[in-house]
Short mmCIF file of C-alpha atoms and ligand atoms in Angstrom, two decimals:
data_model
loop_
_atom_site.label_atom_id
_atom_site.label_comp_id
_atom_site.label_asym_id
_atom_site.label_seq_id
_atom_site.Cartn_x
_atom_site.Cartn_y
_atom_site.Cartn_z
CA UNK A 2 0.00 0.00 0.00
CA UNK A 3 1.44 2.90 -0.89
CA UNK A 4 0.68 6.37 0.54
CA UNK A 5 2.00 10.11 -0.03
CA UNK A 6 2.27 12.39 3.16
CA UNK A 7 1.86 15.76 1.74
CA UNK A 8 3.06 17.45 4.80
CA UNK A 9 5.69 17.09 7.07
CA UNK A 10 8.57 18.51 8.57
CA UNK A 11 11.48 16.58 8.75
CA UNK A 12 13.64 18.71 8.17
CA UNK A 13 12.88 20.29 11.82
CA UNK A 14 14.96 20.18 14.82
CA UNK A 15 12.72 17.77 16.73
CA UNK A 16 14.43 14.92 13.94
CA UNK A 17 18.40 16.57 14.52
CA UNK A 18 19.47 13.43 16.05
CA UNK A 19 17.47 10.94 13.61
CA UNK A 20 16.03 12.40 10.72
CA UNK A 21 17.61 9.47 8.77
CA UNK A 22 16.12 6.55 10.47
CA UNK A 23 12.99 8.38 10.03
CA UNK A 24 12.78 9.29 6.79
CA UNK A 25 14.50 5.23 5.91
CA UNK A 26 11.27 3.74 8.08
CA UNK A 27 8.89 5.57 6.05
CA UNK A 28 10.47 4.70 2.85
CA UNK A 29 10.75 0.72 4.37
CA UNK A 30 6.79 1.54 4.63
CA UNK A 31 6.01 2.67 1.06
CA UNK A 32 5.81 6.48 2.09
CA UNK A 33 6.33 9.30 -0.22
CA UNK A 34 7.02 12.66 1.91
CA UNK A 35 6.77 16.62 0.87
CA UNK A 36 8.62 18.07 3.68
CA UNK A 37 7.91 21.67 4.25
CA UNK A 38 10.12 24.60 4.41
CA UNK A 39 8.66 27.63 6.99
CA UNK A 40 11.38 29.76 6.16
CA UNK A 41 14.42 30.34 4.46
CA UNK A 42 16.21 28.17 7.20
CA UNK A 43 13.92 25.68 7.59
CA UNK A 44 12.94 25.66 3.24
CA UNK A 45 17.16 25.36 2.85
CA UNK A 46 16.70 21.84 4.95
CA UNK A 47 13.64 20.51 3.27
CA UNK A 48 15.56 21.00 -0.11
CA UNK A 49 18.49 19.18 1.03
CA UNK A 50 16.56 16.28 2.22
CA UNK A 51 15.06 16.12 -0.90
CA UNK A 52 18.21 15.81 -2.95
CA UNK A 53 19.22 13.22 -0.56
CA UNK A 54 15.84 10.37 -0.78
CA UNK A 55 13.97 9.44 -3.99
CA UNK A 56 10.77 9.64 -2.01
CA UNK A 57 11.09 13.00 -0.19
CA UNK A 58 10.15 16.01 -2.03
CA UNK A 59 10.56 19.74 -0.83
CA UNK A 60 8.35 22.66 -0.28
CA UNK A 61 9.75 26.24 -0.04
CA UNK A 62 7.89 29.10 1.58
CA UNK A 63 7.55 31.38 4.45
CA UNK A 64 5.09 30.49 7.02
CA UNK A 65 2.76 33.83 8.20
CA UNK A 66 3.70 33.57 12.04
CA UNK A 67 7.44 33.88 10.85
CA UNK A 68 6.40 37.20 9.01
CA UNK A 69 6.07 38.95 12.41
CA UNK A 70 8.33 39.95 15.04
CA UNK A 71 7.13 38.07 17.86
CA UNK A 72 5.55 35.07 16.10
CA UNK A 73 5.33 31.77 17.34
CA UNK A 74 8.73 30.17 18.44
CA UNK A 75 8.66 26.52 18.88
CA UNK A 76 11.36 24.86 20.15
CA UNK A 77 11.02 21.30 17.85
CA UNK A 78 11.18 23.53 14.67
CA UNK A 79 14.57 25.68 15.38
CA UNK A 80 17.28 25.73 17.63
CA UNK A 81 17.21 29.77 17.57
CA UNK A 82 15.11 32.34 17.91
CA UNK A 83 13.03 33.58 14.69
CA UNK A 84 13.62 36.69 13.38
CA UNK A 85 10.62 38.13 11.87
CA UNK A 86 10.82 37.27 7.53
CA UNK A 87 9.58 39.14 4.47
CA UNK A 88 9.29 36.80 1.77
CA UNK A 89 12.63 37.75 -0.44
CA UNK A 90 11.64 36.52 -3.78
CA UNK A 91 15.35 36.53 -4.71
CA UNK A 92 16.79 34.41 -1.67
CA UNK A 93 13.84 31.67 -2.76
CA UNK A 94 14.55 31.76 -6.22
CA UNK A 95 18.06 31.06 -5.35
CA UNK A 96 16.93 27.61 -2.54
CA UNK A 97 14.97 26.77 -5.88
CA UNK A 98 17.86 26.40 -7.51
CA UNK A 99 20.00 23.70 -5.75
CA UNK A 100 17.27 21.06 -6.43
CA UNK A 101 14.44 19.80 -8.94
CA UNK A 102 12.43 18.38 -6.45
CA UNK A 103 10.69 21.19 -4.92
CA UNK A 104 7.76 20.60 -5.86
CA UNK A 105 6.13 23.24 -4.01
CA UNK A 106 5.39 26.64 -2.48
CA UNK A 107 4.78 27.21 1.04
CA UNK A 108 3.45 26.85 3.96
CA UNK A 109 2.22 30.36 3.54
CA UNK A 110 -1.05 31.80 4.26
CA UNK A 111 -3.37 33.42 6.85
CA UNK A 112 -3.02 32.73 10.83
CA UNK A 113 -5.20 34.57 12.88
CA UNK A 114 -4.76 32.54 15.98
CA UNK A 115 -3.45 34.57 19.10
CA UNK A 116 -2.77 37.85 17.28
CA UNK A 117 -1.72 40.16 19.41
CA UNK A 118 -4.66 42.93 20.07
CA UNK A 119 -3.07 45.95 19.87
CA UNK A 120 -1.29 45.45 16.49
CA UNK A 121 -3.90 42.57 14.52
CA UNK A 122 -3.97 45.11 11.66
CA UNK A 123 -0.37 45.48 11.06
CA UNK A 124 0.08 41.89 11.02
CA UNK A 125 -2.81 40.81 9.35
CA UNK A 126 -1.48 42.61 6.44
CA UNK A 127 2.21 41.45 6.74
CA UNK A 128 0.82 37.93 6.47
CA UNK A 129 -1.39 38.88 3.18
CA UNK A 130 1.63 40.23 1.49
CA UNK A 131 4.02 37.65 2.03
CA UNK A 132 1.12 35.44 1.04
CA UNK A 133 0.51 37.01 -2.08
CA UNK A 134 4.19 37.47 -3.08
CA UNK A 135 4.22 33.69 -2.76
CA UNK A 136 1.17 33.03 -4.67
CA UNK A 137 2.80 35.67 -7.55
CA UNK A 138 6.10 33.11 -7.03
CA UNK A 139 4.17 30.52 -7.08
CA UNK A 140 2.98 31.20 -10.88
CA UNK A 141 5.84 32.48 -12.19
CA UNK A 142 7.47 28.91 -11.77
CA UNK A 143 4.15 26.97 -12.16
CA UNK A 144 4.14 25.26 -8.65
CA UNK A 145 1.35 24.77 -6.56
CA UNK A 146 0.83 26.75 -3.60
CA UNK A 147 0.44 24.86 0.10
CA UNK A 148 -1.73 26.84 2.32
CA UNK A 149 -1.57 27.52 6.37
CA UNK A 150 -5.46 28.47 7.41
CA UNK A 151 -6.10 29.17 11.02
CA UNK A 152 -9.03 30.91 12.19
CA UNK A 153 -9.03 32.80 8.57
CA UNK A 154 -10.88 31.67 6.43
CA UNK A 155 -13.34 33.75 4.89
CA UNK A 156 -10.06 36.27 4.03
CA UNK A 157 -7.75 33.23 2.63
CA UNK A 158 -10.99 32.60 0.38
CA UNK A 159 -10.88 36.74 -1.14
CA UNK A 160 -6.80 35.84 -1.50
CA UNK A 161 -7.42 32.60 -3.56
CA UNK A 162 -10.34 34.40 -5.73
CA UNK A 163 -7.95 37.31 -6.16
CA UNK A 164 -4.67 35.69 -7.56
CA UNK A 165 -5.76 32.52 -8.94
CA UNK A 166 -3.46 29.85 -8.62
CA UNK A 167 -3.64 25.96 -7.32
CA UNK A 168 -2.30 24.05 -4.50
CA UNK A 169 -4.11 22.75 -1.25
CA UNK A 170 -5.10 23.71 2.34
CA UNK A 171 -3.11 21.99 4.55
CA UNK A 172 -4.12 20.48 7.54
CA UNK A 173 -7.74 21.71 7.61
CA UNK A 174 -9.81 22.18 10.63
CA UNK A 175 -12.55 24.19 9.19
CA UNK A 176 -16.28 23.29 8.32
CA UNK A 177 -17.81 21.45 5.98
CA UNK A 178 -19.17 24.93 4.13
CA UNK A 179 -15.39 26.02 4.23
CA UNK A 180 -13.99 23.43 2.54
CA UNK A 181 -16.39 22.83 0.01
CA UNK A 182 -15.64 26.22 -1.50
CA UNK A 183 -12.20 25.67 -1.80
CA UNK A 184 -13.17 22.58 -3.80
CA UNK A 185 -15.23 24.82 -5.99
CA UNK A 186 -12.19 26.82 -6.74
CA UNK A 187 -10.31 23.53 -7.91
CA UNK A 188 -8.12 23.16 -4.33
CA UNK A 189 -7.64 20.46 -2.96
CA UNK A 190 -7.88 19.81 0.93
CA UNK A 191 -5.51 17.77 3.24
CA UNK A 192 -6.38 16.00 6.11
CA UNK A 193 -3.76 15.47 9.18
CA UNK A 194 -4.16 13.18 12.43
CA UNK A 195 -6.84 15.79 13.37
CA UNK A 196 -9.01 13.98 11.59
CA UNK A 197 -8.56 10.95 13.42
CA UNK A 198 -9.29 12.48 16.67
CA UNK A 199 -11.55 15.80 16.53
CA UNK A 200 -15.14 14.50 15.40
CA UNK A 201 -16.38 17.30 13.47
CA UNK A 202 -13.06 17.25 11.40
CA UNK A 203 -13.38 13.89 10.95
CA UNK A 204 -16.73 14.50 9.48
CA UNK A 205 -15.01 16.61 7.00
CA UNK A 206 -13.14 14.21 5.34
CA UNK A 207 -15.79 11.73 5.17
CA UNK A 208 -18.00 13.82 3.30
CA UNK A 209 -15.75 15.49 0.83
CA UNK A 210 -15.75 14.30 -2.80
CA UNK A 211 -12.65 11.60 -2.55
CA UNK A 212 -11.13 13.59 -5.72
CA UNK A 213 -10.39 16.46 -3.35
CA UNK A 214 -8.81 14.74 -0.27
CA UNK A 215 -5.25 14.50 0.21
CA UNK A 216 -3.75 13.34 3.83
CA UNK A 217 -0.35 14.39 5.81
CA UNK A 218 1.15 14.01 9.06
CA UNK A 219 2.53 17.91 9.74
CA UNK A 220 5.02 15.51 11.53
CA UNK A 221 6.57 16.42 14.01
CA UNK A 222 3.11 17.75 15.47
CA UNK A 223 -0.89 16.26 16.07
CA UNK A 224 0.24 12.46 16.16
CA UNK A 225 -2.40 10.41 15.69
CA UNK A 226 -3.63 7.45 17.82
CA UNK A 227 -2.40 5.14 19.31
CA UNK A 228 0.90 7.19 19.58
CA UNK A 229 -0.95 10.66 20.55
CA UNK A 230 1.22 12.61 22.88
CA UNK A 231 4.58 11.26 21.01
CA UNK A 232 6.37 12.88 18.46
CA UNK A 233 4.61 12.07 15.14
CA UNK A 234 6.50 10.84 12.03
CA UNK A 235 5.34 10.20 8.15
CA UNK A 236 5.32 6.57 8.42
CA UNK A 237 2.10 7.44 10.69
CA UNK A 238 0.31 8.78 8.39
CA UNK A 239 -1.10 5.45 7.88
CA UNK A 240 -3.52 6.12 10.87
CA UNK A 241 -4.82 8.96 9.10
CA UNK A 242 -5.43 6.92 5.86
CA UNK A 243 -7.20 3.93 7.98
CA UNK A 244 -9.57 6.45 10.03
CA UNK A 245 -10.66 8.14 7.36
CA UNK A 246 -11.12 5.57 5.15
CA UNK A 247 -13.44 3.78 8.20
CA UNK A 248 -15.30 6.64 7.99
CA UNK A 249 -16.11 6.64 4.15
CA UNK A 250 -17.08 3.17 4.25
CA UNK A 251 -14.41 1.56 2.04
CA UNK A 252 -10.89 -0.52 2.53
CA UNK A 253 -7.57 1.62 3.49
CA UNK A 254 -6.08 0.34 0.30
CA UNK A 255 -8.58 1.87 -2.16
CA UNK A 256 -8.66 5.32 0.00
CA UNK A 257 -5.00 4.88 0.26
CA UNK A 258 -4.68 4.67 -3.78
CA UNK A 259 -7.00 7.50 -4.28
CA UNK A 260 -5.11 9.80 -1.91
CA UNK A 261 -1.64 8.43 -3.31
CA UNK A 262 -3.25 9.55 -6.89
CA UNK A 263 -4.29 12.80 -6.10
CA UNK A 264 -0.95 13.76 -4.12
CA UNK A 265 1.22 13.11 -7.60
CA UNK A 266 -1.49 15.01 -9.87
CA UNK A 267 -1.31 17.81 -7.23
CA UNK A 268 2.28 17.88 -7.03
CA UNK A 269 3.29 16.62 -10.93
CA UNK A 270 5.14 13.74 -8.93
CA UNK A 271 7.30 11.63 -10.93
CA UNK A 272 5.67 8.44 -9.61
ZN1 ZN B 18 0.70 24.65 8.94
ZN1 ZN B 19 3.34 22.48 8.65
#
């Protein structure tokens, strides 16, 4: 059975000491992995990672709580402190050229989730223009764009009418409504171990035309059962597949073939 995870990171810290064996058990497994950039650091990795395994693939991009000064800072992703980004179209041009399989641009997008009060506008609008100078990148090299949505959906929805474009909404946690008019638009919407926990997201997926769904891990975060709590990994996004696949009445294998499908005509994959 084979299966693509659409969305990990393992080029993050929380795999310094063994991104290897990880990456080498999900290949043992039959997993094909876009790992994620979130910055330029973090985007520099991915690509490497890709030039180093057949089955990992690379996504560059700037994620919107690294476009502001006092975004999020996790400790599995770095080992330093963000600095706040602007998305440099010149510094990704040049990460896009030290390998052919980025396949990819992104995360970027709209997080509204925590935003400081006293300065929401400000950084509201630093997220839509790195978002937008990504979509614009995106085109100019004819990639697909992979979206971050939190809490934002009704403006990512004005972005995606605005400039066009294709790609998918990763990790989605929104309802039904939501996602059906990204379908509309001809995006395609991926799943993570949310899914496999969180009812109402879980409804999501089941309901969803199966030409639309694509599933990830966001490894190292939201592990699914029955390793919740651990550090996730892509060769668990095999728990995704099975839950949802329970839920839409038909075997792992055929859900896991339709996913696998719609991952390499998303992402042109050589497969
Ligand atoms: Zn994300
Ligand atoms: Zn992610």
């Amino acid at each position: 059975m084979r299966l693509v995870d659409t969305h990990c990171h393992v080029g993050f810290k929380a795999y310094a000491e063994d991104a290897d064996a990880v990456i080498e058990r999900a290949i043992q497994d039959q997993v094909t992995m876009v790992t994620v950039g979130t910055q330029q650091t973090t985007s520099k990795a991915a690509a490497t990672l890709a030039n180093k395994y057949g089955p990992v693939y690379a996504s560059i991009g700037l994620h919107p709580t690294h476009t502001i000064a006092h975004g999020f800072n996790d400790t599995q992703e770095l080992d330093f402190k963000p600095k706040q980004e602007v998305f440099h179209a010149t510094a990704y041009e040049a990460i896009l050229q030290t390998s052919k399989k980025i396949v990819a641009i992104g995360e970027t997008g709209l997080d509204y989730y925590r935003l400081p009060p006293e300065s929401e506008k400000a950084m509201k609008r630093l997220q839509w223009e790195a978002t937008t100078a990504q979509f614009a990148f995106a085109k100019a090299h004819d990639l697909p764009v992979i979206i971050h949505c939190r809490d934002a959906h009704a403006d990512m929805v004005s972005v995606i009418k605005e400039q066009g474009g294709r790609g998918v909404i990763h990790c989605f946690t929104g309802t039904y409504e939501e996602a059906k008019r990204y379908v509309e638009m001809g995006w395609m919407i991926s799943f993570s171990g949310i899914a496999t926990f969180a009812k109402e997201v879980g409804e999501v997926a089941g309901k969803l035309p199966l030409d639309s769904l694509v599933i990830e891990t966001d490894a190292p975060y939201l592990t699914p059962p029955p390793f919740r709590g651990k550090r996730n990994e892509p060769l668990y996004v095999k728990y995704v597949a099975e839950s949802i696949a329970h839920r839409r009445g038909m075997s792992v294998e055929a859900f896991a073939e339709a996913t696998t499908r719609n991952a390499i005509k998303l992402f042109r994959l050589p497969l």
